[in-house]
């Protein structure tokens, strides 16, 4: 890796993404904190990073908007000549749950777009530099829903299942260039995204008897981002307290 180590975390302003930013910062990465709309939360993450002795910058764009992604990455490259971003965590995402029979086109499309177009838009922008530099780490945050399928989430399950398949395909395309691509599949993690769920009921289904913490996902992401994980690629690793399919 040349110069400073940069890591871009999409959806880095809240939940799992925030924990990933803090973990990568602790590991010495300069974190590029992407988010879509909530400036206050993003500023808070940057302050936490700086308070703990690290550094980073905010990168506000919608991952599903190809032109916005390309403009943001081009601006970053112009401001950092000679540098590249060797670590990408594709984490931005949301649910729009409904039974398929009631599913609105908007809810289907939004979830597919943030997950799959988001992966495509951001990964494509950073990949060439990783290949040329012969080092890269791409970590895609999938979900138990993309492995097992969950009722009420056909859109989300389809999106995350597609992300897992894309992870496996891309891993084989680029392994020789020393760029790895892996997916992390969280189960139930306590964040804003799951704040509407009833943990007291759902925890009965989880062998560990509780929801996971964002930091418990971030520690795995940190390992996959490190140099030590170089022979692991195309994998899907669950972080789910034993809640297997
Ligand atoms: P969260 O707390 O709701 O945070 C979502 C983050 O994504 C925010 O930083 C948000 O930024 C950002 N974001 C949303 N849409 C975006 C877009 N179009 N472009 C850029 N940023 C966007 O969610 P979370 O629970 O941490 O989930 C993070 C990832 O883990 C998601 O991919 C989710 O599907 C996955 N996951 C979560 C769980 C769980 O139990 N929590 C389980 C399995 C998988 P703004 O606030 O600015 O919109």
PDB file of C-alpha atoms and ligand atoms in Angstrom:
ATOM      1  CA  UNK A   1       0.000   0.000   0.000  1.00  0.00           C
ATOM      2  CA  UNK A   2       1.405   3.384  -0.910  1.00  0.00           C
ATOM      3  CA  UNK A   3       1.200   6.435   1.325  1.00  0.00           C
ATOM      4  CA  UNK A   4      -1.677   6.762   3.741  1.00  0.00           C
ATOM      5  CA  UNK A   5      -4.139   3.949   4.016  1.00  0.00           C
ATOM      6  CA  UNK A   6      -7.611   5.045   3.029  1.00  0.00           C
ATOM      7  CA  UNK A   7     -10.852   3.146   3.540  1.00  0.00           C
ATOM      8  CA  UNK A   8     -14.228   4.166   2.131  1.00  0.00           C
ATOM      9  CA  UNK A   9     -17.240   3.022   4.155  1.00  0.00           C
ATOM     10  CA  UNK A  10     -20.606   3.577   2.493  1.00  0.00           C
ATOM     11  CA  UNK A  11     -23.360   4.336   4.977  1.00  0.00           C
ATOM     12  CA  UNK A  12     -20.626   5.104   7.501  1.00  0.00           C
ATOM     13  CA  UNK A  13     -22.620   7.616   9.525  1.00  0.00           C
ATOM     14  CA  UNK A  14     -24.805   5.295  11.591  1.00  0.00           C
ATOM     15  CA  UNK A  15     -25.137   1.723  12.911  1.00  0.00           C
ATOM     16  CA  UNK A  16     -22.809  -0.918  11.506  1.00  0.00           C
ATOM     17  CA  UNK A  17     -21.085   1.573   9.191  1.00  0.00           C
ATOM     18  CA  UNK A  18     -20.218   3.873  12.092  1.00  0.00           C
ATOM     19  CA  UNK A  19     -18.718   0.957  14.063  1.00  0.00           C
ATOM     20  CA  UNK A  20     -16.732  -0.044  10.953  1.00  0.00           C
ATOM     21  CA  UNK A  21     -15.382   3.508  10.565  1.00  0.00           C
ATOM     22  CA  UNK A  22     -14.229   3.522  14.188  1.00  0.00           C
ATOM     23  CA  UNK A  23     -12.645   0.068  13.879  1.00  0.00           C
ATOM     24  CA  UNK A  24     -10.780   0.938  10.676  1.00  0.00           C
ATOM     25  CA  UNK A  25      -9.640   4.227  12.170  1.00  0.00           C
ATOM     26  CA  UNK A  26      -8.311   2.375  15.201  1.00  0.00           C
ATOM     27  CA  UNK A  27      -6.385   0.137  12.743  1.00  0.00           C
ATOM     28  CA  UNK A  28      -4.715   3.223  11.240  1.00  0.00           C
ATOM     29  CA  UNK A  29      -6.922   3.855   8.236  1.00  0.00           C
ATOM     30  CA  UNK A  30      -7.924   7.325   7.175  1.00  0.00           C
ATOM     31  CA  UNK A  31     -11.682   6.793   6.872  1.00  0.00           C
ATOM     32  CA  UNK A  32     -13.843   8.241   4.143  1.00  0.00           C
ATOM     33  CA  UNK A  33     -17.288   8.355   5.709  1.00  0.00           C
ATOM     34  CA  UNK A  34     -20.029   8.170   3.114  1.00  0.00           C
ATOM     35  CA  UNK A  35     -23.672   8.911   3.918  1.00  0.00           C
ATOM     36  CA  UNK A  36     -26.725  10.132   2.041  1.00  0.00           C
ATOM     37  CA  UNK A  37     -28.565  12.741   4.096  1.00  0.00           C
ATOM     38  CA  UNK A  38     -27.979  12.921   7.845  1.00  0.00           C
ATOM     39  CA  UNK A  39     -25.150  15.487   8.141  1.00  0.00           C
ATOM     40  CA  UNK A  40     -25.273  15.650  11.940  1.00  0.00           C
ATOM     41  CA  UNK A  41     -24.680  11.918  12.435  1.00  0.00           C
ATOM     42  CA  UNK A  42     -21.876  11.903   9.865  1.00  0.00           C
ATOM     43  CA  UNK A  43     -20.164  14.861  11.606  1.00  0.00           C
ATOM     44  CA  UNK A  44     -20.410  12.983  14.898  1.00  0.00           C
ATOM     45  CA  UNK A  45     -18.578   9.967  13.455  1.00  0.00           C
ATOM     46  CA  UNK A  46     -15.827  12.188  12.072  1.00  0.00           C
ATOM     47  CA  UNK A  47     -15.460  13.834  15.501  1.00  0.00           C
ATOM     48  CA  UNK A  48     -15.263  10.433  17.206  1.00  0.00           C
ATOM     49  CA  UNK A  49     -12.574   9.384  14.727  1.00  0.00           C
ATOM     50  CA  UNK A  50     -10.559  12.541  15.355  1.00  0.00           C
ATOM     51  CA  UNK A  51     -11.063  12.413  19.142  1.00  0.00           C
ATOM     52  CA  UNK A  52      -9.536   8.954  19.157  1.00  0.00           C
ATOM     53  CA  UNK A  53      -6.438  10.146  17.299  1.00  0.00           C
ATOM     54  CA  UNK A  54      -7.431   9.179  13.758  1.00  0.00           C
ATOM     55  CA  UNK A  55      -8.495  11.185  10.755  1.00  0.00           C
ATOM     56  CA  UNK A  56     -10.956  11.036   7.923  1.00  0.00           C
ATOM     57  CA  UNK A  57     -13.324  13.013   5.769  1.00  0.00           C
ATOM     58  CA  UNK A  58     -16.982  13.053   4.842  1.00  0.00           C
ATOM     59  CA  UNK A  59     -18.154  11.971   1.399  1.00  0.00           C
ATOM     60  CA  UNK A  60     -21.842  12.705   0.946  1.00  0.00           C
ATOM     61  CA  UNK A  61     -23.526  10.935  -1.967  1.00  0.00           C
ATOM     62  CA  UNK A  62     -26.314   8.499  -2.741  1.00  0.00           C
ATOM     63  CA  UNK A  63     -24.652   5.205  -3.668  1.00  0.00           C
ATOM     64  CA  UNK A  64     -27.502   4.415  -6.068  1.00  0.00           C
ATOM     65  CA  UNK A  65     -26.814   7.570  -8.112  1.00  0.00           C
ATOM     66  CA  UNK A  66     -24.043   6.722 -10.569  1.00  0.00           C
ATOM     67  CA  UNK A  67     -23.264  10.316 -11.540  1.00  0.00           C
ATOM     68  CA  UNK A  68     -23.066  11.428  -7.900  1.00  0.00           C
ATOM     69  CA  UNK A  69     -20.727   8.558  -7.011  1.00  0.00           C
ATOM     70  CA  UNK A  70     -18.450   9.259  -9.971  1.00  0.00           C
ATOM     71  CA  UNK A  71     -18.311  12.965  -9.194  1.00  0.00           C
ATOM     72  CA  UNK A  72     -17.467  12.370  -5.526  1.00  0.00           C
ATOM     73  CA  UNK A  73     -14.717   9.859  -6.296  1.00  0.00           C
ATOM     74  CA  UNK A  74     -13.273  12.087  -9.046  1.00  0.00           C
ATOM     75  CA  UNK A  75     -13.178  15.048  -6.625  1.00  0.00           C
ATOM     76  CA  UNK A  76     -11.439  12.895  -4.015  1.00  0.00           C
ATOM     77  CA  UNK A  77      -8.813  11.756  -6.531  1.00  0.00           C
ATOM     78  CA  UNK A  78      -8.171  15.307  -7.630  1.00  0.00           C
ATOM     79  CA  UNK A  79      -7.621  16.343  -4.017  1.00  0.00           C
ATOM     80  CA  UNK A  80      -5.319  13.352  -3.354  1.00  0.00           C
ATOM     81  CA  UNK A  81      -3.058  12.999  -6.385  1.00  0.00           C
ATOM     82  CA  UNK A  82      -1.071   9.763  -6.389  1.00  0.00           C
ATOM     83  CA  UNK A  83      -3.228   8.163  -3.688  1.00  0.00           C
ATOM     84  CA  UNK A  84      -5.833   5.465  -4.037  1.00  0.00           C
ATOM     85  CA  UNK A  85      -8.441   3.851  -1.830  1.00  0.00           C
ATOM     86  CA  UNK A  86      -7.450   0.234  -1.160  1.00  0.00           C
ATOM     87  CA  UNK A  87     -10.359  -0.695   1.136  1.00  0.00           C
ATOM     88  CA  UNK A  88     -14.036  -0.424   0.287  1.00  0.00           C
ATOM     89  CA  UNK A  89     -16.865  -1.457   2.598  1.00  0.00           C
ATOM     90  CA  UNK A  90     -20.176  -1.532   0.723  1.00  0.00           C
ATOM     91  CA  UNK A  91     -22.468  -1.111   3.715  1.00  0.00           C
ATOM     92  CA  UNK A  92     -25.133   1.475   2.764  1.00  0.00           C
ATOM     93  CA  UNK A  93     -28.558  -0.112   2.811  1.00  0.00           C
ATOM     94  CA  UNK A  94     -32.075  -0.095   4.149  1.00  0.00           C
ATOM     95  CA  UNK A  95     -35.227  -2.216   4.372  1.00  0.00           C
ATOM     96  CA  UNK A  96     -38.624  -1.473   2.889  1.00  0.00           C
ATOM     97  CA  UNK A  97     -40.517  -4.521   4.116  1.00  0.00           C
ATOM     98  CA  UNK A  98     -43.882  -5.644   2.734  1.00  0.00           C
ATOM     99  CA  UNK A  99     -45.495  -8.904   1.763  1.00  0.00           C
ATOM    100  CA  UNK A 100     -44.906  -9.438  -1.929  1.00  0.00           C
ATOM    101  CA  UNK A 101     -48.588  -9.285  -2.695  1.00  0.00           C
ATOM    102  CA  UNK A 102     -48.622  -5.695  -1.386  1.00  0.00           C
ATOM    103  CA  UNK A 103     -45.122  -4.733  -2.559  1.00  0.00           C
ATOM    104  CA  UNK A 104     -44.960  -1.326  -4.248  1.00  0.00           C
ATOM    105  CA  UNK A 105     -42.619  -0.907  -7.219  1.00  0.00           C
ATOM    106  CA  UNK A 106     -40.869   1.921  -5.364  1.00  0.00           C
ATOM    107  CA  UNK A 107     -40.056  -0.293  -2.405  1.00  0.00           C
ATOM    108  CA  UNK A 108     -38.793  -3.069  -4.638  1.00  0.00           C
ATOM    109  CA  UNK A 109     -36.665  -0.755  -6.757  1.00  0.00           C
ATOM    110  CA  UNK A 110     -35.229   1.345  -3.917  1.00  0.00           C
ATOM    111  CA  UNK A 111     -33.920  -1.678  -2.032  1.00  0.00           C
ATOM    112  CA  UNK A 112     -32.493  -3.343  -5.146  1.00  0.00           C
ATOM    113  CA  UNK A 113     -30.910  -0.050  -6.222  1.00  0.00           C
ATOM    114  CA  UNK A 114     -29.207   0.875  -2.946  1.00  0.00           C
ATOM    115  CA  UNK A 115     -27.785  -2.634  -2.624  1.00  0.00           C
ATOM    116  CA  UNK A 116     -26.925  -3.725  -6.166  1.00  0.00           C
ATOM    117  CA  UNK A 117     -26.508  -0.459  -8.063  1.00  0.00           C
ATOM    118  CA  UNK A 118     -24.762   0.884  -4.962  1.00  0.00           C
ATOM    119  CA  UNK A 119     -22.311  -2.018  -5.083  1.00  0.00           C
ATOM    120  CA  UNK A 120     -21.763  -1.548  -8.825  1.00  0.00           C
ATOM    121  CA  UNK A 121     -21.410   2.233  -8.787  1.00  0.00           C
ATOM    122  CA  UNK A 122     -18.924   2.491  -5.945  1.00  0.00           C
ATOM    123  CA  UNK A 123     -16.938  -0.683  -6.615  1.00  0.00           C
ATOM    124  CA  UNK A 124     -16.446   0.125 -10.299  1.00  0.00           C
ATOM    125  CA  UNK A 125     -15.069   3.562  -9.430  1.00  0.00           C
ATOM    126  CA  UNK A 126     -12.426   2.205  -7.040  1.00  0.00           C
ATOM    127  CA  UNK A 127     -11.584  -1.146  -8.587  1.00  0.00           C
ATOM    128  CA  UNK A 128      -9.223  -0.116 -11.347  1.00  0.00           C
ATOM    129  CA  UNK A 129      -6.799   1.543  -8.934  1.00  0.00           C
ATOM    130  CA  UNK A 130      -6.876  -1.536  -6.693  1.00  0.00           C
ATOM    131  CA  UNK A 131      -6.068  -3.784  -9.662  1.00  0.00           C
ATOM    132  CA  UNK A 132      -3.254  -1.570 -10.903  1.00  0.00           C
ATOM    133  CA  UNK A 133      -1.832  -1.275  -7.382  1.00  0.00           C
ATOM    134  CA  UNK A 134      -2.227  -5.019  -6.847  1.00  0.00           C
ATOM    135  CA  UNK A 135      -3.836  -4.655  -3.468  1.00  0.00           C
ATOM    136  CA  UNK A 136      -7.449  -4.231  -2.504  1.00  0.00           C
ATOM    137  CA  UNK A 137     -10.108  -5.334  -0.061  1.00  0.00           C
ATOM    138  CA  UNK A 138     -13.800  -5.173  -0.925  1.00  0.00           C
ATOM    139  CA  UNK A 139     -16.207  -6.111   1.853  1.00  0.00           C
ATOM    140  CA  UNK A 140     -19.913  -6.271   1.103  1.00  0.00           C
ATOM    141  CA  UNK A 141     -22.394  -6.140   3.947  1.00  0.00           C
ATOM    142  CA  UNK A 142     -25.065  -8.662   2.995  1.00  0.00           C
ATOM    143  CA  UNK A 143     -27.552 -10.240   5.409  1.00  0.00           C
ATOM    144  CA  UNK A 144     -28.961 -13.477   6.772  1.00  0.00           C
ATOM    145  CA  UNK A 145     -31.951 -12.504   4.648  1.00  0.00           C
ATOM    146  CA  UNK A 146     -29.844 -12.953   1.513  1.00  0.00           C
ATOM    147  CA  UNK A 147     -28.879 -16.501   2.514  1.00  0.00           C
ATOM    148  CA  UNK A 148     -32.083 -17.825   4.057  1.00  0.00           C
ATOM    149  CA  UNK A 149     -34.709 -15.511   2.620  1.00  0.00           C
ATOM    150  CA  UNK A 150     -37.053 -13.889   5.139  1.00  0.00           C
ATOM    151  CA  UNK A 151     -40.811 -13.473   4.663  1.00  0.00           C
ATOM    152  CA  UNK A 152     -41.847  -9.855   4.237  1.00  0.00           C
ATOM    153  CA  UNK A 153     -38.465  -9.100   2.692  1.00  0.00           C
ATOM    154  CA  UNK A 154     -38.532 -10.487  -0.849  1.00  0.00           C
ATOM    155  CA  UNK A 155     -37.000  -7.233  -2.101  1.00  0.00           C
ATOM    156  CA  UNK A 156     -34.289  -7.189   0.577  1.00  0.00           C
ATOM    157  CA  UNK A 157     -33.613 -10.941   0.296  1.00  0.00           C
ATOM    158  CA  UNK A 158     -33.312 -10.645  -3.493  1.00  0.00           C
ATOM    159  CA  UNK A 159     -30.964  -7.671  -3.169  1.00  0.00           C
ATOM    160  CA  UNK A 160     -28.724  -9.256  -0.542  1.00  0.00           C
ATOM    161  CA  UNK A 161     -28.766 -12.646  -2.309  1.00  0.00           C
ATOM    162  CA  UNK A 162     -27.693 -10.839  -5.474  1.00  0.00           C
ATOM    163  CA  UNK A 163     -24.931  -9.075  -3.572  1.00  0.00           C
ATOM    164  CA  UNK A 164     -23.653 -12.432  -2.318  1.00  0.00           C
ATOM    165  CA  UNK A 165     -23.607 -13.850  -5.866  1.00  0.00           C
ATOM    166  CA  UNK A 166     -21.843 -10.720  -7.145  1.00  0.00           C
ATOM    167  CA  UNK A 167     -19.257 -11.114  -4.362  1.00  0.00           C
ATOM    168  CA  UNK A 168     -18.474 -14.663  -5.477  1.00  0.00           C
ATOM    169  CA  UNK A 169     -18.280 -13.763  -9.177  1.00  0.00           C
ATOM    170  CA  UNK A 170     -16.088 -10.687  -8.732  1.00  0.00           C
ATOM    171  CA  UNK A 171     -13.788 -12.535  -6.333  1.00  0.00           C
ATOM    172  CA  UNK A 172     -12.936 -14.995  -9.103  1.00  0.00           C
ATOM    173  CA  UNK A 173     -12.417 -12.216 -11.665  1.00  0.00           C
ATOM    174  CA  UNK A 174      -9.782 -10.399  -9.652  1.00  0.00           C
ATOM    175  CA  UNK A 175      -8.133 -12.821  -7.228  1.00  0.00           C
ATOM    176  CA  UNK A 176      -4.904 -12.909  -9.265  1.00  0.00           C
ATOM    177  CA  UNK A 177      -4.504  -9.169  -8.809  1.00  0.00           C
ATOM    178  CA  UNK A 178      -4.462  -9.599  -5.019  1.00  0.00           C
ATOM    179  CA  UNK A 179      -7.803  -7.899  -4.566  1.00  0.00           C
ATOM    180  CA  UNK A 180     -10.169  -9.871  -2.332  1.00  0.00           C
ATOM    181  CA  UNK A 181     -13.957  -9.616  -2.232  1.00  0.00           C
ATOM    182  CA  UNK A 182     -15.940 -11.010   0.678  1.00  0.00           C
ATOM    183  CA  UNK A 183     -19.426 -10.689   2.102  1.00  0.00           C
ATOM    184  CA  UNK A 184     -20.400 -10.379   5.737  1.00  0.00           C
ATOM    185  CA  UNK A 185     -23.906 -11.564   6.581  1.00  0.00           C
ATOM    186  CA  UNK A 186     -25.197 -10.124   9.844  1.00  0.00           C
ATOM    187  CA  UNK A 187     -28.224 -11.573  11.611  1.00  0.00           C
ATOM    188  CA  UNK A 188     -30.114  -9.213  13.931  1.00  0.00           C
ATOM    189  CA  UNK A 189     -27.881  -6.296  14.960  1.00  0.00           C
ATOM    190  CA  UNK A 190     -29.082  -3.496  17.251  1.00  0.00           C
ATOM    191  CA  UNK A 191     -29.122  -0.360  15.053  1.00  0.00           C
ATOM    192  CA  UNK A 192     -31.667   2.197  13.851  1.00  0.00           C
ATOM    193  CA  UNK A 193     -32.600  -0.251  11.083  1.00  0.00           C
ATOM    194  CA  UNK A 194     -33.861  -2.834  13.579  1.00  0.00           C
ATOM    195  CA  UNK A 195     -35.208  -0.420  16.211  1.00  0.00           C
ATOM    196  CA  UNK A 196     -38.785  -1.219  15.175  1.00  0.00           C
ATOM    197  CA  UNK A 197     -38.312  -4.960  15.821  1.00  0.00           C
ATOM    198  CA  UNK A 198     -39.278  -6.630  19.096  1.00  0.00           C
ATOM    199  CA  UNK A 199     -35.982  -7.943  20.461  1.00  0.00           C
ATOM    200  CA  UNK A 200     -37.674  -9.596  23.452  1.00  0.00           C
ATOM    201  CA  UNK A 201     -39.568 -11.913  21.071  1.00  0.00           C
ATOM    202  CA  UNK A 202     -36.956 -12.336  18.348  1.00  0.00           C
ATOM    203  CA  UNK A 203     -34.123 -13.155  20.764  1.00  0.00           C
ATOM    204  CA  UNK A 204     -35.892 -16.444  21.562  1.00  0.00           C
ATOM    205  CA  UNK A 205     -35.002 -17.566  18.023  1.00  0.00           C
ATOM    206  CA  UNK A 206     -31.322 -16.654  18.399  1.00  0.00           C
ATOM    207  CA  UNK A 207     -29.094 -19.280  20.044  1.00  0.00           C
ATOM    208  CA  UNK A 208     -26.956 -16.510  21.612  1.00  0.00           C
ATOM    209  CA  UNK A 209     -30.148 -15.097  23.132  1.00  0.00           C
ATOM    210  CA  UNK A 210     -29.622 -11.492  22.061  1.00  0.00           C
ATOM    211  CA  UNK A 211     -29.200  -9.115  19.149  1.00  0.00           C
ATOM    212  CA  UNK A 212     -25.617  -8.487  18.065  1.00  0.00           C
ATOM    213  CA  UNK A 213     -23.760  -5.194  18.473  1.00  0.00           C
ATOM    214  CA  UNK A 214     -22.442  -3.218  15.493  1.00  0.00           C
ATOM    215  CA  UNK A 215     -18.920  -3.590  16.917  1.00  0.00           C
ATOM    216  CA  UNK A 216     -19.256  -7.374  16.615  1.00  0.00           C
ATOM    217  CA  UNK A 217     -19.709  -6.970  12.851  1.00  0.00           C
ATOM    218  CA  UNK A 218     -16.996  -4.319  12.636  1.00  0.00           C
ATOM    219  CA  UNK A 219     -14.342  -6.582  14.154  1.00  0.00           C
ATOM    220  CA  UNK A 220     -14.812  -9.089  11.320  1.00  0.00           C
ATOM    221  CA  UNK A 221     -14.792  -6.312   8.729  1.00  0.00           C
ATOM    222  CA  UNK A 222     -11.533  -5.067  10.253  1.00  0.00           C
ATOM    223  CA  UNK A 223      -9.947  -8.492   9.834  1.00  0.00           C
ATOM    224  CA  UNK A 224     -11.158  -8.794   6.232  1.00  0.00           C
ATOM    225  CA  UNK A 225      -9.716  -5.322   5.524  1.00  0.00           C
ATOM    226  CA  UNK A 226      -6.318  -6.272   6.912  1.00  0.00           C
ATOM    227  CA  UNK A 227      -3.308  -7.649   5.033  1.00  0.00           C
ATOM    228  CA  UNK A 228      -3.648 -10.914   7.020  1.00  0.00           C
ATOM    229  CA  UNK A 229      -6.850 -11.924   5.227  1.00  0.00           C
ATOM    230  CA  UNK A 230      -5.229 -12.106   1.778  1.00  0.00           C
ATOM    231  CA  UNK A 231      -6.067 -15.763   1.054  1.00  0.00           C
ATOM    232  CA  UNK A 232      -9.767 -15.424   1.928  1.00  0.00           C
ATOM    233  CA  UNK A 233     -11.909 -14.386  -1.021  1.00  0.00           C
ATOM    234  CA  UNK A 234     -15.401 -15.064  -2.347  1.00  0.00           C
ATOM    235  CA  UNK A 235     -16.545 -15.990   1.163  1.00  0.00           C
ATOM    236  CA  UNK A 236     -19.768 -15.191   2.963  1.00  0.00           C
ATOM    237  CA  UNK A 237     -19.214 -15.007   6.711  1.00  0.00           C
ATOM    238  CA  UNK A 238     -22.179 -14.843   9.069  1.00  0.00           C
ATOM    239  CA  UNK A 239     -22.282 -12.808  12.267  1.00  0.00           C
ATOM    240  CA  UNK A 240     -25.587 -13.967  13.676  1.00  0.00           C
ATOM    241  CA  UNK A 241     -25.293 -15.454  17.172  1.00  0.00           C
ATOM    242  CA  UNK A 242     -25.848 -18.944  15.789  1.00  0.00           C
ATOM    243  CA  UNK A 243     -29.075 -18.158  13.924  1.00  0.00           C
ATOM    244  CA  UNK A 244     -28.333 -20.443  11.004  1.00  0.00           C
ATOM    245  CA  UNK A 245     -30.763 -21.192   8.207  1.00  0.00           C
TER     246      UNK A 245
HETATM  247  P1  LIG B   1     -28.682   2.071   9.671  1.00  0.00           P
HETATM  248  O1  LIG B   1     -28.333   2.148  11.106  1.00  0.00           O
HETATM  249  O2  LIG B   1     -30.071   2.377   9.230  1.00  0.00           O
HETATM  250  O3  LIG B   1     -27.644   2.992   8.849  1.00  0.00           O
HETATM  251  C1  LIG B   1     -27.734   3.048   7.462  1.00  0.00           C
HETATM  252  C2  LIG B   1     -26.609   3.876   6.913  1.00  0.00           C
HETATM  253  O4  LIG B   1     -26.659   3.821   5.465  1.00  0.00           O
HETATM  254  C3  LIG B   1     -26.677   5.343   7.265  1.00  0.00           C
HETATM  255  O5  LIG B   1     -25.355   5.805   7.436  1.00  0.00           O
HETATM  256  C4  LIG B   1     -27.316   5.972   6.042  1.00  0.00           C
HETATM  257  O6  LIG B   1     -26.991   7.356   5.859  1.00  0.00           O
HETATM  258  C5  LIG B   1     -26.693   5.141   4.952  1.00  0.00           C
HETATM  259  N1  LIG B   1     -27.428   5.122   3.691  1.00  0.00           N
HETATM  260  C6  LIG B   1     -28.689   4.679   3.460  1.00  0.00           C
HETATM  261  N2  LIG B   1     -28.996   4.793   2.159  1.00  0.00           N
HETATM  262  C7  LIG B   1     -27.918   5.331   1.553  1.00  0.00           C
HETATM  263  C8  LIG B   1     -27.613   5.691   0.209  1.00  0.00           C
HETATM  264  N3  LIG B   1     -28.515   5.516  -0.770  1.00  0.00           N
HETATM  265  N4  LIG B   1     -26.389   6.211  -0.066  1.00  0.00           N
HETATM  266  C9  LIG B   1     -25.473   6.393   0.916  1.00  0.00           C
HETATM  267  N5  LIG B   1     -25.706   6.062   2.200  1.00  0.00           N
HETATM  268  C10 LIG B   1     -26.911   5.544   2.525  1.00  0.00           C
HETATM  269  O7  LIG B   1     -28.401   0.601   9.099  1.00  0.00           O
HETATM  270  P2  LIG B   1     -27.519  -0.607   9.697  1.00  0.00           P
HETATM  271  O8  LIG B   1     -28.400  -1.458  10.512  1.00  0.00           O
HETATM  272  O9  LIG B   1     -26.256  -0.103  10.254  1.00  0.00           O
HETATM  273  O10 LIG B   1     -27.238  -1.419   8.345  1.00  0.00           O
HETATM  274  C11 LIG B   1     -26.025  -1.289   7.626  1.00  0.00           C
HETATM  275  C12 LIG B   1     -25.955  -2.398   6.597  1.00  0.00           C
HETATM  276  O11 LIG B   1     -26.035  -3.666   7.254  1.00  0.00           O
HETATM  277  C13 LIG B   1     -27.105  -2.364   5.591  1.00  0.00           C
HETATM  278  O12 LIG B   1     -26.637  -2.753   4.314  1.00  0.00           O
HETATM  279  C14 LIG B   1     -28.052  -3.423   6.134  1.00  0.00           C
HETATM  280  O13 LIG B   1     -28.849  -3.958   5.109  1.00  0.00           O
HETATM  281  C15 LIG B   1     -27.073  -4.428   6.683  1.00  0.00           C
HETATM  282  N6  LIG B   1     -27.638  -5.312   7.698  1.00  0.00           N
HETATM  283  C16 LIG B   1     -28.105  -4.818   8.874  1.00  0.00           C
HETATM  284  C17 LIG B   1     -28.636  -5.705   9.814  1.00  0.00           C
HETATM  285  C18 LIG B   1     -29.165  -5.257  11.141  1.00  0.00           C
HETATM  286  O14 LIG B   1     -29.720  -6.091  11.864  1.00  0.00           O
HETATM  287  N7  LIG B   1     -29.006  -3.988  11.519  1.00  0.00           N
HETATM  288  C19 LIG B   1     -28.693  -7.080   9.531  1.00  0.00           C
HETATM  289  C20 LIG B   1     -28.201  -7.526   8.318  1.00  0.00           C
HETATM  290  C21 LIG B   1     -27.666  -6.642   7.411  1.00  0.00           C
HETATM  291  P3  LIG B   1     -28.115   8.526   6.104  1.00  0.00           P
HETATM  292  O15 LIG B   1     -28.497   8.450   7.539  1.00  0.00           O
HETATM  293  O16 LIG B   1     -27.428   9.781   5.721  1.00  0.00           O
HETATM  294  O17 LIG B   1     -29.268   8.137   5.196  1.00  0.00           O
END
